[in-house]
CSV table of C-alpha atoms and ligand atoms in Angstrom, one decimal:
chain,number,residue,atom,x,y,z
Y,1409,MET,CA,21.6,19.5,-1.2
Y,1410,TYR,CA,19.5,18.6,1.8
Y,1411,VAL,CA,15.8,17.9,1.4
Y,1412,CYS,CA,13.3,17.3,4.2
Y,1413,GLY,CA,12.0,13.9,3.6
Y,1414,ALA,CA,9.0,12.0,4.8
Y,1415,THR,CA,7.6,11.4,8.2
Y,1416,PRO,CA,6.5,7.8,7.4
Y,1417,GLN,CA,3.4,7.6,9.5
Y,1418,ALA,CA,1.4,6.4,6.4
Y,1419,ALA,CA,2.0,5.4,2.8
Y,1420,PRO,CA,2.9,8.4,0.6
Y,1421,HIS,CA,0.2,10.3,-1.4
Y,1422,ILE,CA,1.0,11.8,-4.8
Y,1423,GLY,CA,1.9,15.1,-3.1
Y,1424,HIS,CA,4.9,13.5,-1.4
Y,1425,LEU,CA,5.9,11.9,-4.7
Y,1426,ARG,CA,5.6,15.2,-6.6
Y,1427,SER,CA,8.2,16.5,-4.1
Y,1428,GLY,CA,10.4,13.4,-4.9
Y,1429,VAL,CA,10.1,14.1,-8.7
Y,1430,ILE,CA,10.9,17.9,-8.2
Y,1431,TYR,CA,14.1,17.4,-6.3
Y,1432,ASP,CA,15.1,14.6,-8.7
Y,1433,LEU,CA,14.7,17.0,-11.6
Y,1434,LEU,CA,16.9,19.6,-9.8
Y,1435,LEU,CA,19.5,16.9,-8.9
Y,1436,ARG,CA,19.6,15.7,-12.6
Y,1437,TRP,CA,19.9,19.2,-13.8
Y,1438,LEU,CA,22.7,20.1,-11.4
Y,1439,ARG,CA,24.6,17.0,-12.4
Y,1440,ARG,CA,24.0,17.6,-16.1
Y,1441,THR,CA,25.4,21.1,-15.8
Y,1442,GLY,CA,28.6,19.7,-14.3
Y,1443,HIS,CA,28.1,19.9,-10.6
Y,1444,GLU,CA,29.0,17.2,-8.2
Y,1445,VAL,CA,26.0,16.8,-5.9
Y,1446,THR,CA,25.7,15.1,-2.5
Y,1447,PHE,CA,22.0,14.6,-2.1
Y,1448,VAL,CA,20.8,14.1,1.5
Y,1449,ARG,CA,17.1,13.3,2.1
Y,1450,ASN,CA,16.3,12.4,5.7
Y,1451,VAL,CA,13.7,10.1,7.2
Y,1452,THR,CA,11.9,11.4,10.4
Y,1453,ASP,CA,11.4,7.9,11.8
Y,1454,VAL,CA,10.3,8.9,15.3
Y,1455,ASP,CA,7.5,11.4,15.7
Y,1456,ASP,CA,4.2,12.0,17.6
Y,1457,LYS,CA,2.2,10.8,14.6
Y,1458,ILE,CA,4.1,7.6,14.1
Y,1459,ILE,CA,3.9,6.9,17.8
Y,1460,ALA,CA,0.1,7.6,17.6
Y,1461,VAL,CA,-0.5,5.2,14.7
Y,1462,ALA,CA,1.6,2.5,16.4
Y,1463,ALA,CA,-0.5,2.8,19.6
Y,1464,GLU,CA,-3.7,2.6,17.6
Y,1465,ARG,CA,-2.6,-0.5,15.8
Y,1466,GLY,CA,-0.8,-2.2,18.7
Y,1467,THR,CA,2.4,-2.5,16.7
Y,1468,PRO,CA,5.9,-1.2,17.6
Y,1469,TRP,CA,6.6,2.4,16.4
Y,1470,PHE,CA,9.6,1.3,14.4
Y,1471,ALA,CA,7.5,-1.2,12.5
Y,1472,VAL,CA,5.2,1.6,11.4
Y,1473,ALA,CA,8.0,3.8,10.2
Y,1474,GLU,CA,9.9,1.0,8.5
Y,1475,ALA,CA,6.9,-0.4,6.6
Y,1476,ASN,CA,5.8,3.0,5.3
Y,1477,GLN,CA,9.3,4.1,4.4
Y,1478,ARG,CA,9.6,1.1,2.2
Y,1479,VAL,CA,6.5,2.2,0.3
Y,1480,PHE,CA,8.0,5.7,-0.1
Y,1481,ASP,CA,11.2,4.3,-1.5
Y,1482,GLN,CA,9.3,2.1,-3.9
Y,1483,GLY,CA,7.2,5.1,-5.0
Y,1484,TYR,CA,10.3,7.2,-5.7
Y,1485,ASP,CA,11.8,4.2,-7.5
Y,1486,VAL,CA,8.8,3.5,-9.7
Y,1487,LEU,CA,8.8,7.1,-10.8
Y,1488,GLY,CA,12.4,7.0,-11.8
Y,1489,CYS,CA,13.9,9.2,-9.1
Y,1490,LEU,CA,17.5,8.6,-8.5
Y,1491,PRO,CA,18.3,7.5,-4.9
Y,1492,PRO,CA,19.8,10.0,-2.5
Y,1493,THR,CA,23.5,9.8,-1.7
Y,1494,VAL,CA,22.4,9.1,1.8
Y,1495,ALA,CA,19.0,8.8,3.5
Y,1496,PRO,CA,19.8,9.4,7.2
Y,1497,ARG,CA,17.3,8.5,9.9
Y,1498,ALA,CA,16.7,10.6,12.9
Y,1499,THR,CA,17.0,7.7,15.3
Y,1500,GLY,CA,20.5,7.0,14.0
Y,1501,HIS,CA,21.7,10.5,14.8
Y,1502,VAL,CA,21.0,11.1,18.5
Y,1503,PRO,CA,24.7,11.6,19.4
Y,1504,GLU,CA,24.9,14.4,16.8
Y,1505,MET,CA,21.8,16.0,18.2
Y,1506,ILE,CA,23.2,15.9,21.8
Y,1507,VAL,CA,26.3,17.7,20.5
Y,1508,LEU,CA,24.2,20.4,18.8
Y,1509,ILE,CA,22.1,20.9,22.0
Y,1510,ARG,CA,25.2,21.3,24.1
Y,1511,ARG,CA,26.6,23.9,21.7
Y,1512,LEU,CA,23.4,25.8,21.9
Y,1513,ILE,CA,23.2,25.7,25.7
Y,1514,GLU,CA,26.9,26.8,25.9
Y,1515,ALA,CA,26.2,29.7,23.6
Y,1516,GLY,CA,23.3,30.9,25.7
Y,1517,HIS,CA,20.6,30.0,23.1
Y,1518,ALA,CA,19.0,27.0,24.7
Y,1519,TYR,CA,18.0,25.8,28.2
Y,1520,ALA,CA,16.7,22.7,29.9
Y,1521,ALA,CA,13.4,22.9,31.7
Y,1522,GLY,CA,10.8,20.5,33.0
Y,1523,GLY,CA,12.5,17.5,31.4
Y,1524,ASP,CA,12.7,19.1,27.9
Y,1525,VAL,CA,15.3,21.4,26.3
Y,1526,TYR,CA,14.1,24.5,24.5
Y,1527,PHE,CA,15.5,27.1,22.1
Y,1528,ASP,CA,15.4,30.5,23.6
Y,1529,VAL,CA,13.9,32.6,20.7
Y,1530,LYS,CA,14.3,35.9,22.5
Y,1531,SER,CA,18.1,35.3,22.5
Y,1532,TRP,CA,17.9,35.2,18.7
Y,1533,ALA,CA,15.1,37.8,18.3
Y,1534,ASP,CA,16.9,39.9,15.6
Y,1535,ARG,CA,17.2,37.0,13.2
Y,1536,TYR,CA,14.3,34.8,14.1
Y,1537,GLY,CA,11.6,35.0,11.5
Y,1538,ALA,CA,13.8,36.2,8.6
Y,1539,LEU,CA,12.9,33.2,6.3
Y,1540,SER,CA,9.2,33.4,6.8
Y,1541,ASN,CA,9.2,37.2,6.9
Y,1542,GLN,CA,7.7,37.7,10.3
Y,1543,ARG,CA,8.6,39.5,13.5
Y,1544,LEU,CA,8.9,37.7,16.9
Y,1545,ASP,CA,6.3,40.2,18.4
Y,1546,ASN,CA,3.6,38.8,16.0
Y,1547,MET,CA,4.3,35.1,16.4
Y,1548,ARG,CA,2.0,32.7,18.2
Y,1549,PRO,CA,3.1,30.3,20.9
Y,1550,ALA,CA,5.0,27.3,19.6
Y,1551,GLY,CA,2.4,24.9,21.2
Y,1552,ASP,CA,4.8,21.9,20.7
Y,1553,THR,CA,4.8,20.4,24.2
Y,1554,PRO,CA,2.3,19.8,27.0
Y,1555,ASN,CA,4.9,21.5,29.3
Y,1556,GLU,CA,4.1,25.1,28.2
Y,1557,ASP,CA,4.6,26.4,31.8
Y,1558,ALA,CA,8.2,25.3,31.8
Y,1559,LYS,CA,9.1,27.6,28.9
Y,1560,ARG,CA,10.7,31.0,29.4
Y,1561,ASP,CA,8.7,32.3,26.5
Y,1562,PRO,CA,5.6,30.5,24.9
Y,1563,ARG,CA,7.3,30.9,21.5
Y,1564,ASP,CA,10.3,28.9,22.5
Y,1565,PHE,CA,10.4,25.6,20.7
Y,1566,ALA,CA,11.4,22.2,21.9
Y,1567,LEU,CA,14.9,20.8,20.8
Y,1568,TRP,CA,14.4,17.7,23.0
Y,1569,LYS,CA,11.3,16.3,24.5
Y,1570,GLY,CA,11.4,14.6,27.9
Y,1571,ALA,CA,10.4,10.9,27.9
Y,1572,LYS,CA,6.8,9.9,28.4
Y,1573,PRO,CA,5.7,6.5,29.6
Y,1574,GLY,CA,5.6,3.9,26.8
Y,1575,GLU,CA,7.2,6.1,24.3
Y,1576,PRO,CA,10.6,5.5,22.7
Y,1577,SER,CA,13.4,7.5,24.4
Y,1578,TRP,CA,17.2,8.0,24.5
Y,1579,GLU,CA,19.5,8.9,27.3
Y,1580,THR,CA,21.0,12.4,27.3
Y,1581,PRO,CA,22.8,14.7,29.8
Y,1582,TRP,CA,19.4,16.4,30.3
Y,1583,GLY,CA,17.5,13.2,30.9
Y,1584,GLU,CA,15.7,10.5,28.9
Y,1585,GLY,CA,13.7,11.7,25.8
Y,1586,ARG,CA,13.4,12.0,22.1
Y,1587,PRO,CA,14.4,14.6,19.6
Y,1588,GLY,CA,12.3,17.5,18.5
Y,1589,TRP,CA,11.6,17.4,14.7
Y,1590,HIS,CA,13.5,20.6,13.8
Y,1591,LEU,CA,16.7,19.6,15.6
Y,1592,GLU,CA,16.9,16.4,13.6
Y,1593,CYS,CA,17.3,18.2,10.3
Y,1594,SER,CA,19.9,20.7,11.6
Y,1595,ALA,CA,22.0,17.8,13.0
Y,1596,MET,CA,21.7,15.6,9.9
Y,1597,ALA,CA,22.3,18.3,7.3
Y,1598,THR,CA,25.5,19.5,8.9
Y,1599,LYS,CA,26.8,15.9,9.6
Y,1600,TYR,CA,26.7,15.1,5.9
Y,1601,LEU,CA,27.2,18.4,4.2
Y,1602,GLY,CA,29.2,20.4,6.7
Y,1603,PRO,CA,28.4,23.6,8.7
Y,1604,THR,CA,27.7,25.5,5.5
Y,1605,PHE,CA,26.1,23.9,2.3
Y,1606,ASP,CA,24.4,25.0,-0.9
Y,1607,ILE,CA,20.8,24.0,-1.1
Y,1608,HIS,CA,18.0,23.2,1.3
Y,1609,GLY,CA,14.7,22.1,0.0
Y,1610,GLY,CA,11.3,21.2,1.3
Y,1611,GLY,CA,7.5,21.8,0.9
Y,1612,VAL,CA,6.2,25.4,1.2
Y,1613,ASP,CA,4.3,24.2,4.4
Y,1614,LEU,CA,7.7,23.7,6.1
Y,1615,ILE,CA,8.9,27.3,5.9
Y,1616,PHE,CA,7.5,28.0,9.4
Y,1617,PRO,CA,8.1,26.8,11.9
Y,1618,HIS,CA,10.3,23.9,10.6
Y,1619,HIS,CA,12.8,25.6,8.4
Y,1620,GLU,CA,12.9,28.8,10.4
Y,1621,ASN,CA,13.7,26.8,13.5
Y,1622,GLU,CA,16.4,24.8,11.6
Y,1623,ILE,CA,18.1,28.1,10.7
Y,1624,ALA,CA,17.8,29.4,14.2
Y,1625,GLN,CA,19.4,26.3,15.7
Y,1626,SER,CA,22.2,26.0,13.3
Y,1627,GLN,CA,23.1,29.7,13.0
Y,1628,ALA,CA,22.8,30.3,16.8
Y,1629,ALA,CA,25.3,27.4,17.3
Y,1630,GLY,CA,27.7,29.1,14.8
Y,1631,ASP,CA,27.1,27.2,11.5
Y,1632,GLY,CA,26.5,29.0,8.3
Y,1633,PHE,CA,23.8,26.5,7.3
Y,1634,ALA,CA,22.1,26.6,3.8
Y,1635,ARG,CA,23.0,29.2,1.2
Y,1636,TYR,CA,19.8,28.8,-0.9
Y,1637,TRP,CA,16.3,27.7,0.0
Y,1638,LEU,CA,13.9,26.0,-2.4
Y,1639,HIS,CA,10.2,25.5,-1.5
Y,1640,ASN,CA,8.0,23.4,-3.6
Y,1641,GLY,CA,4.2,24.0,-3.9
Y,1642,LEU,CA,1.8,21.5,-2.6
Y,1643,LEU,CA,-0.7,19.3,-4.4
Y,1644,THR,CA,-4.4,19.5,-4.0
Y,1645,VAL,CA,-7.2,17.2,-5.4
Y,1646,ASP,CA,-10.1,18.8,-7.3
Y,1647,GLY,CA,-9.2,22.0,-5.5
Y,1648,VAL,CA,-9.1,20.5,-2.0
Y,1649,LYS,CA,-6.2,19.7,0.3
Y,1650,MET,CA,-5.7,15.9,0.6
Y,1651,SER,CA,-6.8,14.6,4.0
Y,1652,LYS,CA,-7.6,11.3,5.5
Y,1653,SER,CA,-10.7,12.8,7.1
Y,1654,ILE,CA,-12.2,14.1,3.8
Y,1655,GLY,CA,-11.2,10.8,2.2
Y,1656,ASN,CA,-9.7,12.4,-0.9
Y,1657,VAL,CA,-6.2,11.1,-0.5
Y,1658,VAL,CA,-4.8,9.9,-3.9
Y,1659,LEU,CA,-2.1,7.3,-3.9
Y,1660,LEU,CA,0.4,6.4,-6.5
Y,1661,THR,CA,-1.5,3.2,-7.1
Y,1662,ASP,CA,-4.6,5.2,-8.0
Y,1663,LEU,CA,-2.6,7.0,-10.8
Y,1664,LEU,CA,-1.0,3.7,-12.0
Y,1665,ASP,CA,-4.5,2.4,-12.8
Y,1666,ARG,CA,-4.8,5.2,-15.3
Y,1667,ALA,CA,-1.2,5.8,-16.6
Y,1668,ARG,CA,2.2,4.2,-16.9
Y,1669,PRO,CA,4.9,5.2,-14.4
Y,1670,VAL,CA,6.7,7.4,-17.0
Y,1671,GLU,CA,3.5,9.2,-17.8
Y,1672,VAL,CA,2.8,9.9,-14.0
Y,1673,ARG,CA,6.4,11.2,-13.8
Y,1674,TYR,CA,5.7,13.5,-16.7
Y,1675,TYR,CA,2.5,14.7,-15.2
Y,1676,LEU,CA,4.2,15.5,-11.8
Y,1677,ALA,CA,7.1,17.2,-13.5
Y,1678,SER,CA,4.9,19.3,-15.8
Y,1679,ALA,CA,3.9,22.1,-13.3
Y,1680,HIS,CA,6.5,24.5,-12.1
Y,1681,TYR,CA,8.0,23.3,-8.8
Y,1682,ARG,CA,6.8,26.4,-6.9
Y,1683,SER,CA,3.2,26.3,-8.1
Y,1684,LEU,CA,0.3,24.8,-6.4
Y,1685,MET,CA,-0.7,21.7,-8.4
Y,1686,ASP,CA,-4.3,20.6,-8.5
Y,1687,TYR,CA,-4.9,17.0,-9.4
Y,1688,THR,CA,-7.8,16.2,-11.6
Y,1689,ASP,CA,-8.3,13.0,-13.8
Y,1690,ALA,CA,-8.6,15.3,-16.9
Y,1691,ALA,CA,-5.2,16.9,-16.1
Y,1692,LEU,CA,-3.5,13.5,-15.8
Y,1693,ALA,CA,-5.2,12.4,-19.1
Y,1694,GLU,CA,-3.8,15.5,-20.8
Y,1695,ALA,CA,-0.3,14.8,-19.5
Y,1696,VAL,CA,-0.6,11.2,-20.7
Y,1697,ALA,CA,-1.5,12.4,-24.2
Y,1698,ALA,CA,1.3,14.9,-24.2
Y,1699,TYR,CA,3.9,12.3,-23.2
Y,1700,GLN,CA,2.6,9.9,-25.8
Y,1701,ARG,CA,3.1,12.6,-28.5
Y,1702,ILE,CA,6.8,12.7,-27.5
Y,1703,GLU,CA,7.1,9.0,-27.4
Y,1704,GLY,CA,5.3,8.5,-30.7
Y,1705,PHE,CA,7.8,10.7,-32.5
Y,1706,VAL,CA,10.8,9.1,-30.8
Y,1707,THR,CA,9.5,5.6,-31.5
Y,1708,ARG,CA,8.8,6.3,-35.3
Y,1709,ALA,CA,12.1,8.2,-35.7
Y,1710,ALA,CA,14.1,5.5,-34.1
Y,1711,GLU,CA,12.6,2.9,-36.5
Y,1712,LEU,CA,13.9,5.1,-39.4
Y,1713,VAL,CA,17.3,6.3,-38.2
Y,1714,ASP,CA,20.0,5.4,-35.7
Y,1715,ALA,CA,18.5,6.4,-32.3
Y,1716,GLY,CA,22.0,7.6,-31.1
Y,1717,SER,CA,23.3,7.6,-27.5
Y,1718,GLY,CA,20.8,10.0,-26.1
Y,1719,ASP,CA,23.5,12.3,-24.6
Y,1720,GLY,CA,23.6,14.8,-27.4
Y,1721,ASP,CA,23.7,18.6,-27.0
Y,1722,LEU,CA,20.7,20.4,-25.4
Y,1723,PRO,CA,19.0,23.2,-27.4
Y,1724,GLU,CA,19.8,26.6,-25.9
Y,1725,ALA,CA,16.1,27.5,-25.2
Y,1726,PHE,CA,15.9,24.3,-23.1
Y,1727,THR,CA,19.0,25.2,-21.1
Y,1728,THR,CA,17.8,28.8,-20.6
Y,1729,ALA,CA,14.4,27.5,-19.3
Y,1730,MET,CA,16.1,25.1,-16.9
Y,1731,ASN,CA,18.5,27.7,-15.6
Y,1732,ASP,CA,15.7,30.1,-14.9
Y,1733,ASP,CA,14.5,28.8,-11.5
Y,1734,LEU,CA,14.2,25.2,-12.9
Y,1735,GLY,CA,11.6,26.2,-15.5
Y,1736,VAL,CA,10.5,22.7,-16.4
Y,1737,PRO,CA,7.2,23.7,-18.0
Y,1738,GLN,CA,9.0,26.0,-20.4
Y,1739,ALA,CA,11.7,23.3,-21.0
Y,1740,LEU,CA,8.9,20.9,-21.9
Y,1741,ALA,CA,7.5,23.4,-24.4
Y,1742,VAL,CA,10.8,23.3,-26.2
Y,1743,VAL,CA,10.6,19.5,-26.2
Y,1744,HIS,CA,7.1,19.6,-27.9
Y,1745,GLU,CA,8.3,22.2,-30.4
Y,1746,THR,CA,11.1,19.9,-31.3
Y,1747,VAL,CA,8.7,17.0,-31.6
Y,1748,ARG,CA,6.5,19.0,-34.0
Y,1749,ASP,CA,9.5,19.9,-36.1
Y,1750,GLY,CA,10.6,16.2,-36.0
Y,1751,ASN,CA,7.2,15.0,-37.1
Y,1752,SER,CA,7.3,17.4,-40.1
Y,1753,ALA,CA,10.7,16.0,-41.0
Y,1754,LEU,CA,9.3,12.5,-40.8
Y,1755,ALA,CA,6.4,13.5,-43.0
Y,1756,SER,CA,8.7,15.1,-45.6
Y,1757,GLY,CA,11.3,12.4,-45.5
Y,1758,ASP,CA,14.1,14.7,-44.4
Y,1759,THR,CA,16.3,12.1,-42.7
Y,1760,ASP,CA,19.0,14.4,-41.6
Y,1761,ALA,CA,16.4,16.6,-39.8
Y,1762,VAL,CA,14.9,13.5,-38.2
Y,1763,VAL,CA,18.3,12.5,-36.8
Y,1764,ARG,CA,18.9,16.0,-35.4
Y,1765,HIS,CA,15.5,16.4,-33.8
Y,1766,LEU,CA,15.5,12.9,-32.4
Y,1767,ALA,CA,19.0,13.6,-30.8
Y,1768,ALA,CA,17.7,16.8,-29.3
Y,1769,VAL,CA,14.4,15.3,-28.0
Y,1770,ARG,CA,16.3,12.4,-26.4
Y,1771,ALA,CA,18.9,14.7,-24.8
Y,1772,MET,CA,16.2,16.9,-23.4
Y,1773,THR,CA,13.9,14.1,-22.1
Y,1774,GLY,CA,16.9,12.2,-20.8
Y,1775,THR,CA,17.9,15.2,-18.7
Y,1776,LEU,CA,14.4,15.2,-17.2
Y,1777,GLY,CA,14.5,11.4,-16.6
Y,1778,LEU,CA,11.8,11.0,-19.3
Y,1779,ASP,CA,13.6,9.6,-22.3
Y,1780,PRO,CA,11.4,6.8,-23.8
Y,1781,LEU,CA,14.4,4.9,-25.0
Y,1782,ALA,CA,16.4,5.0,-21.8
Y,1783,GLY,CA,16.0,3.1,-18.5
Y,1784,PRO,CA,13.9,2.5,-16.6
Y,1785,TRP,CA,11.2,3.2,-19.2
Y,1786,MET,CA,12.8,1.3,-22.2
Y,1787,GLY,CA,11.0,-1.9,-22.6
Y,1788,GLU,CA,8.1,-0.8,-20.4
Y,1789,ARG,CA,5.8,-1.0,-23.4
Y,1790,ASP,CA,7.3,-4.4,-24.5
Y,1791,GLU,CA,5.6,-5.9,-21.5
Y,1792,ASP,CA,2.3,-5.5,-23.4
Y,1793,LEU,CA,3.8,-7.3,-26.4
Y,1794,ARG,CA,4.4,-10.6,-24.5
Y,1795,PRO,CA,0.9,-12.1,-25.3
Y,1796,VAL,CA,1.3,-11.0,-28.9
Y,1797,VAL,CA,4.7,-12.7,-29.2
Y,1798,ASP,CA,3.3,-15.7,-27.5
Y,1799,ALA,CA,0.5,-16.1,-30.1
Y,1800,LEU,CA,2.9,-15.6,-33.0
Y,1801,VAL,CA,5.4,-18.1,-31.6
Y,1802,LYS,CA,2.5,-20.6,-31.2
Y,1803,VAL,CA,1.6,-20.3,-34.8
Y,1804,ALA,CA,5.2,-20.9,-35.9
Y,1805,LEU,CA,5.5,-23.9,-33.6
Y,1806,GLU,CA,2.3,-25.5,-34.9
Y,1807,GLN,CA,3.7,-25.1,-38.5
Y,1808,ARG,CA,7.0,-26.7,-37.3
Y,1809,GLN,CA,5.0,-29.6,-35.7
Y,1810,ALA,CA,3.0,-30.0,-39.0
Y,1811,ALA,CA,6.3,-30.1,-41.0
Y,1812,ARG,CA,7.7,-32.8,-38.6
Y,1813,SER,CA,4.6,-34.8,-38.9
Y,1814,ARG,CA,5.0,-35.0,-42.7
Y,1815,LYS,CA,8.7,-35.8,-42.0
Y,1816,ASP,CA,9.8,-32.5,-43.7
Y,1817,TYR,CA,12.6,-31.9,-41.2
Y,1818,ALA,CA,14.4,-29.3,-43.3
Y,1819,ALA,CA,11.3,-27.1,-43.1
Y,1820,ALA,CA,10.9,-27.8,-39.3
Y,1821,ASP,CA,14.6,-26.8,-38.7
Y,1822,GLU,CA,14.2,-23.7,-40.8
Y,1823,ILE,CA,11.3,-22.5,-38.6
Y,1824,ARG,CA,13.3,-23.2,-35.5
Y,1825,ASP,CA,16.3,-21.4,-36.9
Y,1826,GLY,CA,14.2,-18.5,-37.9
Y,1827,LEU,CA,12.8,-18.1,-34.4
Y,1828,ALA,CA,16.4,-18.4,-32.9
Y,1829,ALA,CA,17.5,-15.6,-35.2
Y,1830,ALA,CA,14.7,-13.5,-33.8
Y,1831,GLY,CA,16.0,-14.2,-30.3
Y,1832,ILE,CA,13.5,-16.9,-29.4
Y,1833,LEU,CA,14.7,-20.2,-28.0
Y,1834,VAL,CA,12.5,-23.2,-28.5
Y,1835,GLU,CA,12.8,-26.2,-26.2
Y,1836,ASP,CA,11.0,-29.5,-26.7
Y,1837,THR,CA,9.6,-30.9,-23.6
Y,1838,PRO,CA,7.4,-34.0,-22.8
Y,1839,HIS,CA,4.4,-31.6,-22.7
Y,1840,GLY,CA,5.2,-30.1,-26.1
Y,1841,PRO,CA,7.5,-27.2,-27.2
Y,1842,ARG,CA,8.0,-24.2,-25.0
Y,1843,TRP,CA,9.8,-20.9,-25.8
Y,1844,GLU,CA,11.7,-18.2,-24.0
Y,1845,LEU,CA,13.6,-15.1,-25.0
Y,1846,LYS,CA,17.4,-15.5,-25.5
Y,1847,ARG,CA,19.3,-13.6,-22.9
Y,1848,ASP,CA,22.8,-12.4,-23.6
F,2466,ZN,ZN1,13.5,19.0,7.9
């Protein structure tokens, strides 16, 4: 599976992270259903926008890309997304791009002109536009270089862009320059997945020209390329597209002021991947409440019965929903139904049913990376307990001190042993006793 990753010209907004969660759900589902998945998500680490931001700030272009990419990776990580098998960077794959350009020129589908190299769309006219369902006759000029006069046809797009003063560039047989965006993905996808591979994903805004051009380059060079295409819907804020100029960009940190990471993950997972998702504070709050209903049942059930391993069988309705174009909203409906049944079982004291429903809820939420009792969420709530434990331990230590003062060493030792049995180690220091959790 190849997914078009970020162009890290800025920190990710929640739309980028929604994409991260969506492909993580697909990855987990494919693995759960017995597929071996090589997951490639690229980083477009050289690009017009990155170069523009760097010039504005007076920092090197690679520093801008590196710093923002780190924030992207942290964001994916905080939301429990599994790391890709490989995260190739465009700048590390120029040799592969040169090979692909050479193949296209030799096959008569590309030409060098004015310092650039272009894809000749007329040479591929029958098939160009199939993914985005348009005909070449109706397409507008590519508008991707200032050298429009050098092109044979205004709709030809740049595979390679000639060097401009002060910009990063690499040496090629056609002169110094840097890669066109579309070419990068064709070169990197086939390097790691072979000439033909299963799934290619990306945002719906990438269908044209980006994905259309990827297909044209790879297939004109003789590769089969992707068998299936997945396009995720975008995310708006209060009905408006996020943009820096409007000032409505919502970052992960904004959501983490209102919800825990697992609740944000639940929220971003809760809409179907193809749907347009509209962020509102009320929608997030609703998702938080829904996740806490699941968590409430799991926590109470696990206090009563053995929580099990979490890798039990999945209810058939859940599997059917997931197999139907990754129907996560329908799959979550099955989770909530099971939680309701589980709560009834708790109320009526039907322990066998509690065990069954808990196993099913853990198996389903685990498959979605949302199991409250599994990493990385387990213990997340315990962080809040630290001040409470601290206060309780202080009370116990004061009683121990009082016992010592009246020379009742047996009582003092009993308090210390009781704390040790609960996993709390007490150390006497010149400044008084201190405690820490026993690590094993
Ligand atoms: Zn791409």
